[in-house]
Amino acid sequence: MANISITGNLGRDPELRQAGTSQVLKFSVADSEYIYSKGEDAPSQWYSVEVWGKQAERLNAILAKGTKVSVYGQLVQRPYTSKAGKEGISMDIKDGRVSIVSPKGSPAASFSDPAPF
Protein backbone atom coordinates (compact mmCIF):
# COMPACT_ATOMS: atom_id res chain seq x y z
CA MET A 1 0.00 0.00 0.00
CA ALA A 2 1.36 3.41 -0.97
CA ASN A 3 0.35 6.41 1.12
CA ILE A 4 0.48 10.00 -0.04
CA SER A 5 0.15 13.44 1.53
CA ILE A 6 -0.82 16.43 -0.62
CA THR A 7 -1.90 20.02 -0.13
CA GLY A 8 -4.07 21.79 -2.67
CA ASN A 9 -7.41 23.39 -3.50
CA LEU A 10 -10.74 21.69 -4.10
CA GLY A 11 -11.59 21.80 -7.79
CA ARG A 12 -15.32 21.34 -7.27
CA ASP A 13 -17.88 21.19 -4.49
CA PRO A 14 -17.84 17.84 -2.70
CA GLU A 15 -20.53 15.21 -3.31
CA LEU A 16 -21.91 13.25 -0.33
CA ARG A 17 -23.49 9.86 -1.08
CA GLN A 18 -24.89 6.98 0.90
CA ALA A 19 -22.85 3.76 0.51
CA GLY A 20 -24.51 0.94 2.41
CA THR A 21 -24.64 1.89 6.07
CA SER A 22 -21.99 4.61 5.73
CA GLN A 23 -21.58 7.82 3.78
CA VAL A 24 -18.81 8.68 1.33
CA LEU A 25 -17.68 12.19 0.38
CA LYS A 26 -15.97 12.61 -3.00
CA PHE A 27 -14.10 15.65 -4.29
CA SER A 28 -11.10 16.59 -6.41
CA VAL A 29 -7.94 18.37 -5.25
CA ALA A 30 -5.34 20.11 -7.43
CA ASP A 31 -1.81 19.82 -6.06
CA SER A 32 -0.04 22.81 -7.59
CA GLU A 33 3.37 22.32 -6.03
CA TYR A 34 5.92 24.57 -7.69
CA ILE A 35 8.28 22.76 -10.03
CA TYR A 36 10.93 24.81 -11.83
CA SER A 37 10.30 24.56 -15.55
CA LYS A 38 12.29 27.29 -17.37
CA GLY A 39 9.76 30.09 -17.37
CA GLU A 40 6.68 27.89 -17.66
CA ASP A 41 4.08 27.21 -15.01
CA ALA A 42 4.06 23.59 -13.92
CA PRO A 43 0.75 21.84 -14.58
CA SER A 44 -1.38 20.93 -11.59
CA GLN A 45 -1.71 17.28 -10.64
CA TRP A 46 -5.33 16.34 -9.95
CA TYR A 47 -6.41 13.76 -7.37
CA SER A 48 -9.85 12.28 -6.67
CA VAL A 49 -10.39 11.95 -2.91
CA GLU A 50 -12.79 9.71 -0.98
CA VAL A 51 -13.57 10.24 2.71
CA TRP A 52 -15.84 7.83 4.60
CA GLY A 53 -18.02 7.81 7.71
CA LYS A 54 -18.45 10.57 10.28
CA GLN A 55 -15.59 12.63 8.82
CA ALA A 56 -17.43 12.65 5.47
CA GLU A 57 -20.55 14.07 7.11
CA ARG A 58 -18.62 16.78 9.00
CA LEU A 59 -16.51 17.83 6.01
CA ASN A 60 -19.51 18.04 3.68
CA ALA A 61 -20.84 20.94 5.76
CA ILE A 62 -17.64 23.01 5.54
CA LEU A 63 -15.82 22.16 2.29
CA ALA A 64 -16.47 24.05 -0.94
CA LYS A 65 -14.77 24.60 -4.27
CA GLY A 66 -11.57 26.58 -3.67
CA THR A 67 -10.99 25.44 -0.07
CA LYS A 68 -7.30 24.68 0.58
CA VAL A 69 -6.83 21.30 2.29
CA SER A 70 -4.14 18.81 3.23
CA VAL A 71 -5.05 15.20 2.48
CA TYR A 72 -3.35 12.00 3.62
CA GLY A 73 -4.45 8.57 2.45
CA GLN A 74 -3.88 5.51 0.30
CA LEU A 75 -2.80 6.27 -3.28
CA VAL A 76 -4.53 4.20 -5.94
CA GLN A 77 -3.61 4.63 -9.61
CA ARG A 78 -5.92 3.34 -12.31
CA PRO A 79 -5.80 3.60 -16.10
CA TYR A 80 -8.58 5.31 -18.03
CA THR A 81 -9.46 6.28 -21.60
CA SER A 82 -11.05 9.68 -22.21
CA LYS A 83 -14.01 10.23 -24.54
CA ALA A 84 -11.50 11.51 -27.11
CA GLY A 85 -9.59 8.21 -26.91
CA LYS A 86 -6.62 9.57 -24.94
CA GLU A 87 -5.25 7.17 -22.33
CA GLY A 88 -4.14 8.35 -18.91
CA ILE A 89 -3.70 7.43 -15.26
CA SER A 90 -6.20 8.54 -12.61
CA MET A 91 -4.71 9.35 -9.20
CA ASP A 92 -7.16 8.51 -6.40
CA ILE A 93 -6.75 8.93 -2.65
CA LYS A 94 -8.87 6.43 -0.71
CA ASP A 95 -9.72 6.62 2.99
CA GLY A 96 -8.46 10.21 3.07
CA ARG A 97 -7.85 12.15 6.26
CA VAL A 98 -8.42 15.83 5.60
CA SER A 99 -7.22 18.99 7.37
CA ILE A 100 -8.45 22.41 6.28
CA VAL A 101 -5.57 24.79 5.57
CA SER A 102 -7.73 27.80 4.70
CA PRO A 103 -11.39 28.25 3.74
CA LYS A 104 -12.28 29.42 0.26
CA GLY A 105 -11.50 33.11 -0.20
CA SER A 106 -9.31 33.49 2.87
CA PRO A 107 -5.56 33.99 2.69
CA ALA A 108 -3.35 31.06 3.67
CA ALA A 109 -1.82 31.12 7.11
CA SER A 110 1.28 33.25 7.37
CA PHE A 111 4.48 31.60 8.53
CA SER A 112 6.53 34.78 8.73
CA ASP A 113 6.01 35.18 12.48
CA PRO A 114 8.92 33.98 14.55
CA ALA A 115 8.49 30.63 16.27
CA PRO A 116 7.58 30.88 19.99
CA PHE A 117 10.47 28.66 21.02
mmCIF file of the C-alpha atoms, coordinates in Angstrom:
data_MODEL
# 
_entry.id   MODEL 
# 
loop_
_atom_site.group_PDB 
_atom_site.id 
_atom_site.type_symbol 
_atom_site.label_atom_id 
_atom_site.label_alt_id 
_atom_site.label_comp_id 
_atom_site.label_asym_id 
_atom_site.label_entity_id 
_atom_site.label_seq_id 
_atom_site.pdbx_PDB_ins_code 
_atom_site.Cartn_x 
_atom_site.Cartn_y 
_atom_site.Cartn_z 
_atom_site.occupancy 
_atom_site.B_iso_or_equiv 
_atom_site.pdbx_formal_charge 
_atom_site.auth_seq_id 
_atom_site.auth_comp_id 
_atom_site.auth_asym_id 
_atom_site.auth_atom_id 
_atom_site.pdbx_PDB_model_num 
ATOM 1   C CA . MET A 1 1   ? 0.000   0.000  0.000   1.00 0.00 ? 1   MET A CA 1 
ATOM 2   C CA . ALA A 1 2   ? 1.360   3.414  -0.973  1.00 0.00 ? 2   ALA A CA 1 
ATOM 3   C CA . ASN A 1 3   ? 0.347   6.411  1.117   1.00 0.00 ? 3   ASN A CA 1 
ATOM 4   C CA . ILE A 1 4   ? 0.479   10.005 -0.036  1.00 0.00 ? 4   ILE A CA 1 
ATOM 5   C CA . SER A 1 5   ? 0.154   13.437 1.532   1.00 0.00 ? 5   SER A CA 1 
ATOM 6   C CA . ILE A 1 6   ? -0.819  16.429 -0.621  1.00 0.00 ? 6   ILE A CA 1 
ATOM 7   C CA . THR A 1 7   ? -1.902  20.019 -0.131  1.00 0.00 ? 7   THR A CA 1 
ATOM 8   C CA . GLY A 1 8   ? -4.072  21.789 -2.671  1.00 0.00 ? 8   GLY A CA 1 
ATOM 9   C CA . ASN A 1 9   ? -7.407  23.391 -3.504  1.00 0.00 ? 9   ASN A CA 1 
ATOM 10  C CA . LEU A 1 10  ? -10.740 21.689 -4.100  1.00 0.00 ? 10  LEU A CA 1 
ATOM 11  C CA . GLY A 1 11  ? -11.586 21.803 -7.793  1.00 0.00 ? 11  GLY A CA 1 
ATOM 12  C CA . ARG A 1 12  ? -15.324 21.335 -7.269  1.00 0.00 ? 12  ARG A CA 1 
ATOM 13  C CA . ASP A 1 13  ? -17.876 21.193 -4.493  1.00 0.00 ? 13  ASP A CA 1 
ATOM 14  C CA . PRO A 1 14  ? -17.838 17.836 -2.697  1.00 0.00 ? 14  PRO A CA 1 
ATOM 15  C CA . GLU A 1 15  ? -20.530 15.206 -3.311  1.00 0.00 ? 15  GLU A CA 1 
ATOM 16  C CA . LEU A 1 16  ? -21.910 13.252 -0.333  1.00 0.00 ? 16  LEU A CA 1 
ATOM 17  C CA . ARG A 1 17  ? -23.491 9.862  -1.082  1.00 0.00 ? 17  ARG A CA 1 
ATOM 18  C CA . GLN A 1 18  ? -24.887 6.977  0.898   1.00 0.00 ? 18  GLN A CA 1 
ATOM 19  C CA . ALA A 1 19  ? -22.848 3.760  0.508   1.00 0.00 ? 19  ALA A CA 1 
ATOM 20  C CA . GLY A 1 20  ? -24.510 0.944  2.405   1.00 0.00 ? 20  GLY A CA 1 
ATOM 21  C CA . THR A 1 21  ? -24.642 1.889  6.073   1.00 0.00 ? 21  THR A CA 1 
ATOM 22  C CA . SER A 1 22  ? -21.991 4.609  5.727   1.00 0.00 ? 22  SER A CA 1 
ATOM 23  C CA . GLN A 1 23  ? -21.577 7.817  3.781   1.00 0.00 ? 23  GLN A CA 1 
ATOM 24  C CA . VAL A 1 24  ? -18.808 8.679  1.331   1.00 0.00 ? 24  VAL A CA 1 
ATOM 25  C CA . LEU A 1 25  ? -17.679 12.194 0.381   1.00 0.00 ? 25  LEU A CA 1 
ATOM 26  C CA . LYS A 1 26  ? -15.972 12.606 -2.997  1.00 0.00 ? 26  LYS A CA 1 
ATOM 27  C CA . PHE A 1 27  ? -14.104 15.652 -4.289  1.00 0.00 ? 27  PHE A CA 1 
ATOM 28  C CA . SER A 1 28  ? -11.096 16.595 -6.414  1.00 0.00 ? 28  SER A CA 1 
ATOM 29  C CA . VAL A 1 29  ? -7.936  18.371 -5.254  1.00 0.00 ? 29  VAL A CA 1 
ATOM 30  C CA . ALA A 1 30  ? -5.339  20.108 -7.435  1.00 0.00 ? 30  ALA A CA 1 
ATOM 31  C CA . ASP A 1 31  ? -1.815  19.823 -6.061  1.00 0.00 ? 31  ASP A CA 1 
ATOM 32  C CA . SER A 1 32  ? -0.036  22.811 -7.586  1.00 0.00 ? 32  SER A CA 1 
ATOM 33  C CA . GLU A 1 33  ? 3.374   22.318 -6.029  1.00 0.00 ? 33  GLU A CA 1 
ATOM 34  C CA . TYR A 1 34  ? 5.920   24.570 -7.688  1.00 0.00 ? 34  TYR A CA 1 
ATOM 35  C CA . ILE A 1 35  ? 8.276   22.764 -10.030 1.00 0.00 ? 35  ILE A CA 1 
ATOM 36  C CA . TYR A 1 36  ? 10.930  24.806 -11.834 1.00 0.00 ? 36  TYR A CA 1 
ATOM 37  C CA . SER A 1 37  ? 10.297  24.564 -15.552 1.00 0.00 ? 37  SER A CA 1 
ATOM 38  C CA . LYS A 1 38  ? 12.290  27.290 -17.369 1.00 0.00 ? 38  LYS A CA 1 
ATOM 39  C CA . GLY A 1 39  ? 9.757   30.090 -17.374 1.00 0.00 ? 39  GLY A CA 1 
ATOM 40  C CA . GLU A 1 40  ? 6.679   27.887 -17.663 1.00 0.00 ? 40  GLU A CA 1 
ATOM 41  C CA . ASP A 1 41  ? 4.083   27.210 -15.013 1.00 0.00 ? 41  ASP A CA 1 
ATOM 42  C CA . ALA A 1 42  ? 4.061   23.591 -13.922 1.00 0.00 ? 42  ALA A CA 1 
ATOM 43  C CA . PRO A 1 43  ? 0.754   21.843 -14.580 1.00 0.00 ? 43  PRO A CA 1 
ATOM 44  C CA . SER A 1 44  ? -1.379  20.934 -11.590 1.00 0.00 ? 44  SER A CA 1 
ATOM 45  C CA . GLN A 1 45  ? -1.707  17.281 -10.645 1.00 0.00 ? 45  GLN A CA 1 
ATOM 46  C CA . TRP A 1 46  ? -5.329  16.338 -9.950  1.00 0.00 ? 46  TRP A CA 1 
ATOM 47  C CA . TYR A 1 47  ? -6.411  13.762 -7.373  1.00 0.00 ? 47  TYR A CA 1 
ATOM 48  C CA . SER A 1 48  ? -9.846  12.282 -6.670  1.00 0.00 ? 48  SER A CA 1 
ATOM 49  C CA . VAL A 1 49  ? -10.394 11.945 -2.913  1.00 0.00 ? 49  VAL A CA 1 
ATOM 50  C CA . GLU A 1 50  ? -12.794 9.712  -0.977  1.00 0.00 ? 50  GLU A CA 1 
ATOM 51  C CA . VAL A 1 51  ? -13.567 10.244 2.709   1.00 0.00 ? 51  VAL A CA 1 
ATOM 52  C CA . TRP A 1 52  ? -15.836 7.833  4.603   1.00 0.00 ? 52  TRP A CA 1 
ATOM 53  C CA . GLY A 1 53  ? -18.022 7.808  7.711   1.00 0.00 ? 53  GLY A CA 1 
ATOM 54  C CA . LYS A 1 54  ? -18.445 10.572 10.281  1.00 0.00 ? 54  LYS A CA 1 
ATOM 55  C CA . GLN A 1 55  ? -15.590 12.626 8.825   1.00 0.00 ? 55  GLN A CA 1 
ATOM 56  C CA . ALA A 1 56  ? -17.434 12.652 5.468   1.00 0.00 ? 56  ALA A CA 1 
ATOM 57  C CA . GLU A 1 57  ? -20.550 14.075 7.112   1.00 0.00 ? 57  GLU A CA 1 
ATOM 58  C CA . ARG A 1 58  ? -18.621 16.785 9.001   1.00 0.00 ? 58  ARG A CA 1 
ATOM 59  C CA . LEU A 1 59  ? -16.512 17.834 6.010   1.00 0.00 ? 59  LEU A CA 1 
ATOM 60  C CA . ASN A 1 60  ? -19.513 18.040 3.685   1.00 0.00 ? 60  ASN A CA 1 
ATOM 61  C CA . ALA A 1 61  ? -20.840 20.941 5.759   1.00 0.00 ? 61  ALA A CA 1 
ATOM 62  C CA . ILE A 1 62  ? -17.640 23.014 5.536   1.00 0.00 ? 62  ILE A CA 1 
ATOM 63  C CA . LEU A 1 63  ? -15.824 22.157 2.288   1.00 0.00 ? 63  LEU A CA 1 
ATOM 64  C CA . ALA A 1 64  ? -16.473 24.055 -0.942  1.00 0.00 ? 64  ALA A CA 1 
ATOM 65  C CA . LYS A 1 65  ? -14.770 24.596 -4.274  1.00 0.00 ? 65  LYS A CA 1 
ATOM 66  C CA . GLY A 1 66  ? -11.568 26.582 -3.672  1.00 0.00 ? 66  GLY A CA 1 
ATOM 67  C CA . THR A 1 67  ? -10.988 25.441 -0.068  1.00 0.00 ? 67  THR A CA 1 
ATOM 68  C CA . LYS A 1 68  ? -7.300  24.681 0.580   1.00 0.00 ? 68  LYS A CA 1 
ATOM 69  C CA . VAL A 1 69  ? -6.827  21.304 2.286   1.00 0.00 ? 69  VAL A CA 1 
ATOM 70  C CA . SER A 1 70  ? -4.145  18.805 3.233   1.00 0.00 ? 70  SER A CA 1 
ATOM 71  C CA . VAL A 1 71  ? -5.048  15.203 2.482   1.00 0.00 ? 71  VAL A CA 1 
ATOM 72  C CA . TYR A 1 72  ? -3.350  11.997 3.623   1.00 0.00 ? 72  TYR A CA 1 
ATOM 73  C CA . GLY A 1 73  ? -4.451  8.571  2.452   1.00 0.00 ? 73  GLY A CA 1 
ATOM 74  C CA . GLN A 1 74  ? -3.883  5.506  0.298   1.00 0.00 ? 74  GLN A CA 1 
ATOM 75  C CA . LEU A 1 75  ? -2.803  6.271  -3.278  1.00 0.00 ? 75  LEU A CA 1 
ATOM 76  C CA . VAL A 1 76  ? -4.532  4.204  -5.942  1.00 0.00 ? 76  VAL A CA 1 
ATOM 77  C CA . GLN A 1 77  ? -3.610  4.626  -9.608  1.00 0.00 ? 77  GLN A CA 1 
ATOM 78  C CA . ARG A 1 78  ? -5.919  3.341  -12.312 1.00 0.00 ? 78  ARG A CA 1 
ATOM 79  C CA . PRO A 1 79  ? -5.804  3.601  -16.102 1.00 0.00 ? 79  PRO A CA 1 
ATOM 80  C CA . TYR A 1 80  ? -8.581  5.315  -18.026 1.00 0.00 ? 80  TYR A CA 1 
ATOM 81  C CA . THR A 1 81  ? -9.460  6.279  -21.601 1.00 0.00 ? 81  THR A CA 1 
ATOM 82  C CA . SER A 1 82  ? -11.052 9.683  -22.214 1.00 0.00 ? 82  SER A CA 1 
ATOM 83  C CA . LYS A 1 83  ? -14.008 10.226 -24.537 1.00 0.00 ? 83  LYS A CA 1 
ATOM 84  C CA . ALA A 1 84  ? -11.495 11.510 -27.107 1.00 0.00 ? 84  ALA A CA 1 
ATOM 85  C CA . GLY A 1 85  ? -9.587  8.209  -26.912 1.00 0.00 ? 85  GLY A CA 1 
ATOM 86  C CA . LYS A 1 86  ? -6.615  9.566  -24.945 1.00 0.00 ? 86  LYS A CA 1 
ATOM 87  C CA . GLU A 1 87  ? -5.248  7.170  -22.331 1.00 0.00 ? 87  GLU A CA 1 
ATOM 88  C CA . GLY A 1 88  ? -4.138  8.352  -18.908 1.00 0.00 ? 88  GLY A CA 1 
ATOM 89  C CA . ILE A 1 89  ? -3.704  7.429  -15.258 1.00 0.00 ? 89  ILE A CA 1 
ATOM 90  C CA . SER A 1 90  ? -6.200  8.539  -12.609 1.00 0.00 ? 90  SER A CA 1 
ATOM 91  C CA . MET A 1 91  ? -4.714  9.347  -9.197  1.00 0.00 ? 91  MET A CA 1 
ATOM 92  C CA . ASP A 1 92  ? -7.156  8.514  -6.397  1.00 0.00 ? 92  ASP A CA 1 
ATOM 93  C CA . ILE A 1 93  ? -6.747  8.928  -2.649  1.00 0.00 ? 93  ILE A CA 1 
ATOM 94  C CA . LYS A 1 94  ? -8.875  6.434  -0.714  1.00 0.00 ? 94  LYS A CA 1 
ATOM 95  C CA . ASP A 1 95  ? -9.721  6.623  2.989   1.00 0.00 ? 95  ASP A CA 1 
ATOM 96  C CA . GLY A 1 96  ? -8.463  10.213 3.066   1.00 0.00 ? 96  GLY A CA 1 
ATOM 97  C CA . ARG A 1 97  ? -7.853  12.146 6.256   1.00 0.00 ? 97  ARG A CA 1 
ATOM 98  C CA . VAL A 1 98  ? -8.423  15.831 5.604   1.00 0.00 ? 98  VAL A CA 1 
ATOM 99  C CA . SER A 1 99  ? -7.221  18.987 7.374   1.00 0.00 ? 99  SER A CA 1 
ATOM 100 C CA . ILE A 1 100 ? -8.447  22.407 6.279   1.00 0.00 ? 100 ILE A CA 1 
ATOM 101 C CA . VAL A 1 101 ? -5.571  24.786 5.565   1.00 0.00 ? 101 VAL A CA 1 
ATOM 102 C CA . SER A 1 102 ? -7.733  27.800 4.696   1.00 0.00 ? 102 SER A CA 1 
ATOM 103 C CA . PRO A 1 103 ? -11.388 28.249 3.735   1.00 0.00 ? 103 PRO A CA 1 
ATOM 104 C CA . LYS A 1 104 ? -12.283 29.423 0.258   1.00 0.00 ? 104 LYS A CA 1 
ATOM 105 C CA . GLY A 1 105 ? -11.500 33.105 -0.197  1.00 0.00 ? 105 GLY A CA 1 
ATOM 106 C CA . SER A 1 106 ? -9.307  33.493 2.874   1.00 0.00 ? 106 SER A CA 1 
ATOM 107 C CA . PRO A 1 107 ? -5.563  33.991 2.691   1.00 0.00 ? 107 PRO A CA 1 
ATOM 108 C CA . ALA A 1 108 ? -3.350  31.063 3.670   1.00 0.00 ? 108 ALA A CA 1 
ATOM 109 C CA . ALA A 1 109 ? -1.817  31.120 7.114   1.00 0.00 ? 109 ALA A CA 1 
ATOM 110 C CA . SER A 1 110 ? 1.282   33.251 7.370   1.00 0.00 ? 110 SER A CA 1 
ATOM 111 C CA . PHE A 1 111 ? 4.478   31.598 8.535   1.00 0.00 ? 111 PHE A CA 1 
ATOM 112 C CA . SER A 1 112 ? 6.532   34.778 8.726   1.00 0.00 ? 112 SER A CA 1 
ATOM 113 C CA . ASP A 1 113 ? 6.010   35.179 12.477  1.00 0.00 ? 113 ASP A CA 1 
ATOM 114 C CA . PRO A 1 114 ? 8.918   33.979 14.555  1.00 0.00 ? 114 PRO A CA 1 
ATOM 115 C CA . ALA A 1 115 ? 8.492   30.628 16.273  1.00 0.00 ? 115 ALA A CA 1 
ATOM 116 C CA . PRO A 1 116 ? 7.577   30.879 19.989  1.00 0.00 ? 116 PRO A CA 1 
ATOM 117 C CA . PHE A 1 117 ? 10.474  28.658 21.020  1.00 0.00 ? 117 PHE A CA 1 
# 
